Amino acid sequence: MKTIGLLGGMSWESTELYYRLINEGIKAQLGGLHSARIAMVSVDFQEIEEMQHNGDWAGAGQALAQAAKQVEAAGADFLLICTNTMHKVAPQVQEAISIPILHLADATAKRIKAAGMKTIGLLGTNFTMEEDFYKGRLVEKYELDVLVPPKSDREIVHRIIYDELCLGLVEDTSRDEYLRIIEDLRSRGAEGIIEGCTEIVMLVQQQHTDVPLFDTTSIHAEEAVLEAIK
């Protein structure tokens, strides 16, 4: 079994999900008392969040690159950046290490293509919804049509992530807002929705809507399990 490298803490609530899902996946695949070989470094999200919102992506990338070096030094065979937004600095992180990054957007896009979908809605932080590091990869590499909410709704999605979900708060009123936004994306042609922030699954699960959801946290964890045992 390969050792899975996790670059976590962004936020720790979703990193906890990664740890559980990966170990459950290894047990399901191998049985018995098997658990995952994991090397993890968890950063202080307060520091990363401040750099995000100050536009200091070079500094954030440097911080993650340093943490990734620690993960590699601990024996990881490949790396997961346990957050959608920080894939913005994935190229900078990859340059700092010799092990490959299992890219979250690639894993998600493959699931969407396997489901036979072409037009997909994307929810996440403003960085993820508005910039090309994630959305552009889906369009250019996988030829998907990606829809995002209008600006006012993007602000709602972003605020709930940082002010609630990253603090472990799950509010019914916020779920209602997300479901409204999901329905709007469906009315515009979205065949499914990417939960493009690893915390969103805390708020909205498939039981809450009949619109197909692509939970990036679970998808990334499942891909890590398959990579570890292949």
XYZ file of C-alpha atoms in Angstrom:
230
model
C 0.000 0.000 0.000
C 1.265 3.472 -0.873
C 1.432 6.214 1.732
C -1.114 8.976 1.116
C 0.099 12.507 1.752
C -2.440 14.973 3.092
C -1.927 18.727 3.175
C -4.739 19.702 5.511
C -6.109 22.236 7.963
C -7.969 24.326 5.382
C -10.224 23.918 7.309
C -9.624 21.159 9.851
C -13.332 20.299 9.721
C -13.021 19.074 6.133
C -9.602 17.509 6.777
C -11.252 15.392 9.454
C -13.650 14.151 6.766
C -10.710 13.253 4.513
C -9.059 11.213 7.240
C -12.240 9.291 8.026
C -13.286 8.712 4.408
C -9.852 7.497 3.349
C -9.611 5.039 6.240
C -13.152 3.801 5.620
C -12.264 3.350 1.956
C -9.138 1.337 2.709
C -11.070 -0.882 5.113
C -13.800 -1.440 2.514
C -11.216 -2.392 -0.098
C -8.894 -4.547 2.012
C -11.026 -5.673 4.958
C -9.862 -6.846 8.342
C -8.026 -4.298 10.460
C -6.534 -2.480 7.494
C -6.238 1.286 7.702
C -4.578 3.837 5.477
C -0.913 4.734 5.517
C -1.110 8.538 5.852
C 1.461 11.288 6.256
C -0.223 14.593 7.071
C 0.741 18.164 7.787
C -2.063 20.448 8.955
C -1.495 24.195 8.578
C -2.938 27.084 10.590
C -5.869 28.195 8.430
C -6.022 31.649 10.014
C -2.664 32.456 8.438
C -3.667 31.039 5.052
C -7.066 32.784 5.057
C -5.458 36.158 5.727
C -3.103 35.671 2.781
C -6.023 34.622 0.553
C -8.066 37.711 1.258
C -5.027 40.011 1.091
C -4.202 38.642 -2.344
C -0.860 37.240 -1.150
C -1.079 34.041 -3.166
C 2.691 33.824 -3.523
C 2.993 33.775 0.266
C 0.212 31.216 0.591
C 1.850 29.084 -2.062
C 5.176 29.280 -0.262
C 3.548 28.218 3.013
C 1.870 25.237 1.373
C 5.003 24.302 -0.536
C 6.945 24.169 2.721
C 4.255 22.023 4.321
C 4.230 19.743 1.267
C 7.973 19.211 1.638
C 7.331 18.023 5.181
C 4.673 15.599 3.933
C 7.080 14.219 1.339
C 9.844 13.912 3.935
C 7.461 11.894 6.116
C 7.283 9.246 3.381
C 4.224 10.126 1.277
C 4.108 8.640 -2.226
C 1.651 11.236 -3.545
C -0.077 14.352 -2.228
C -3.632 15.586 -1.778
C -4.184 19.287 -1.186
C -7.296 18.966 0.992
C -9.065 22.089 -0.252
C -10.433 23.234 -3.604
C -9.412 26.877 -3.304
C -5.738 26.272 -2.612
C -5.370 24.351 -5.868
C -4.767 27.874 -7.140
C -1.192 27.396 -5.910
C -0.901 23.715 -6.900
C 1.745 24.475 -9.576
C 3.897 26.251 -6.970
C 3.491 23.331 -4.574
C 4.306 20.779 -7.284
C 7.539 22.585 -8.130
C 8.688 22.179 -4.525
C 8.240 18.393 -4.309
C 9.086 15.316 -6.345
C 5.950 13.291 -5.560
C 2.844 13.862 -7.731
C -0.223 15.846 -6.681
C -3.551 14.045 -7.090
C -5.468 17.045 -8.434
C -8.959 17.467 -7.011
C -10.435 19.083 -10.140
C -9.194 16.217 -12.321
C -10.745 13.593 -10.049
C -14.050 15.485 -10.029
C -14.113 16.068 -13.773
C -13.610 12.369 -14.458
C -16.681 11.551 -12.347
C -18.756 14.147 -14.197
C -17.681 12.784 -17.571
C -18.402 9.219 -16.421
C -21.929 10.347 -15.505
C -22.393 11.563 -19.075
C -22.824 15.206 -18.099
C -21.663 18.228 -20.063
C -23.090 21.276 -18.261
C -22.270 21.545 -14.581
C -22.876 24.106 -11.828
C -19.998 25.106 -9.564
C -20.255 26.253 -5.941
C -17.243 27.216 -3.856
C -15.353 30.206 -2.577
C -15.325 33.310 -4.754
C -11.767 32.401 -5.725
C -12.902 29.015 -7.035
C -16.064 30.271 -8.744
C -14.554 33.347 -10.371
C -10.973 32.469 -11.304
C -9.668 30.128 -13.997
C -7.299 27.933 -11.962
C -10.204 25.537 -11.259
C -13.078 26.429 -13.564
C -10.713 26.923 -16.492
C -9.208 23.481 -15.951
C -12.663 21.904 -16.176
C -13.426 23.802 -19.378
C -10.101 23.467 -21.186
C -8.953 19.997 -20.131
C -12.340 18.251 -19.907
C -14.531 20.343 -22.250
C -17.221 20.911 -19.627
C -19.593 23.865 -19.628
C -19.354 25.398 -16.151
C -22.066 27.636 -14.692
C -21.639 29.748 -11.557
C -24.234 31.758 -9.591
C -24.695 35.492 -10.178
C -22.486 37.813 -8.094
C -24.988 38.348 -5.265
C -25.387 34.605 -4.796
C -21.647 34.007 -5.085
C -21.227 36.362 -2.123
C -23.735 34.330 -0.115
C -22.004 31.034 -0.938
C -18.585 32.489 -0.055
C -19.750 34.074 3.213
C -21.395 30.900 4.477
C -18.220 28.914 3.793
C -15.911 31.226 5.737
C -18.233 32.559 8.434
C -20.046 29.303 9.204
C -18.811 26.041 7.689
C -15.108 26.648 8.346
C -16.093 27.270 11.965
C -18.097 24.048 12.122
C -21.478 25.840 12.047
C -24.277 24.200 10.032
C -27.394 26.365 9.796
C -30.725 25.325 8.265
C -31.263 28.822 6.841
C -27.935 28.588 5.041
C -28.869 25.205 3.607
C -32.067 26.756 2.276
C -30.014 29.460 0.555
C -27.726 26.891 -1.032
C -30.687 24.822 -2.227
C -32.248 27.927 -3.772
C -29.000 28.678 -5.586
C -28.716 25.064 -6.748
C -32.242 25.219 -8.177
C -31.362 28.425 -9.999
C -28.342 26.757 -11.568
C -30.522 23.832 -12.637
C -33.010 26.232 -14.241
C -30.088 27.627 -16.267
C -29.173 24.174 -17.571
C -26.902 22.598 -14.964
C -27.196 18.804 -15.031
C -25.392 18.480 -11.712
C -23.568 20.564 -9.115
C -19.922 20.479 -8.035
C -19.648 21.043 -4.291
C -16.401 22.824 -5.035
C -15.423 23.557 -1.461
C -14.554 20.693 0.853
C -16.827 22.066 3.600
C -20.038 22.279 1.530
C -20.834 18.597 2.098
C -21.283 19.454 5.781
C -24.286 21.571 4.758
C -25.813 19.984 1.659
C -25.930 16.258 0.955
C -27.678 14.319 -1.777
C -30.630 13.671 0.532
C -31.455 17.387 0.396
C -31.940 17.671 -3.372
C -32.662 15.601 -6.468
C -30.030 17.531 -8.424
C -26.964 15.259 -8.732
C -24.187 16.482 -6.426
C -20.475 15.923 -6.882
C -18.999 15.979 -3.379
C -15.371 16.849 -4.038
C -14.234 15.727 -0.579
C -15.560 12.197 -1.050
C -14.391 12.017 -4.666
C -10.867 13.100 -3.750
C -10.731 10.636 -0.853
C -11.982 7.778 -3.047
C -9.375 8.539 -5.705
C -6.686 8.549 -3.026
C -7.757 5.089 -1.857
C -7.625 3.696 -5.382
C -4.203 5.253 -5.982
C -2.893 3.855 -2.695
C -3.836 0.259 -3.397
C -3.414 -0.052 -7.153
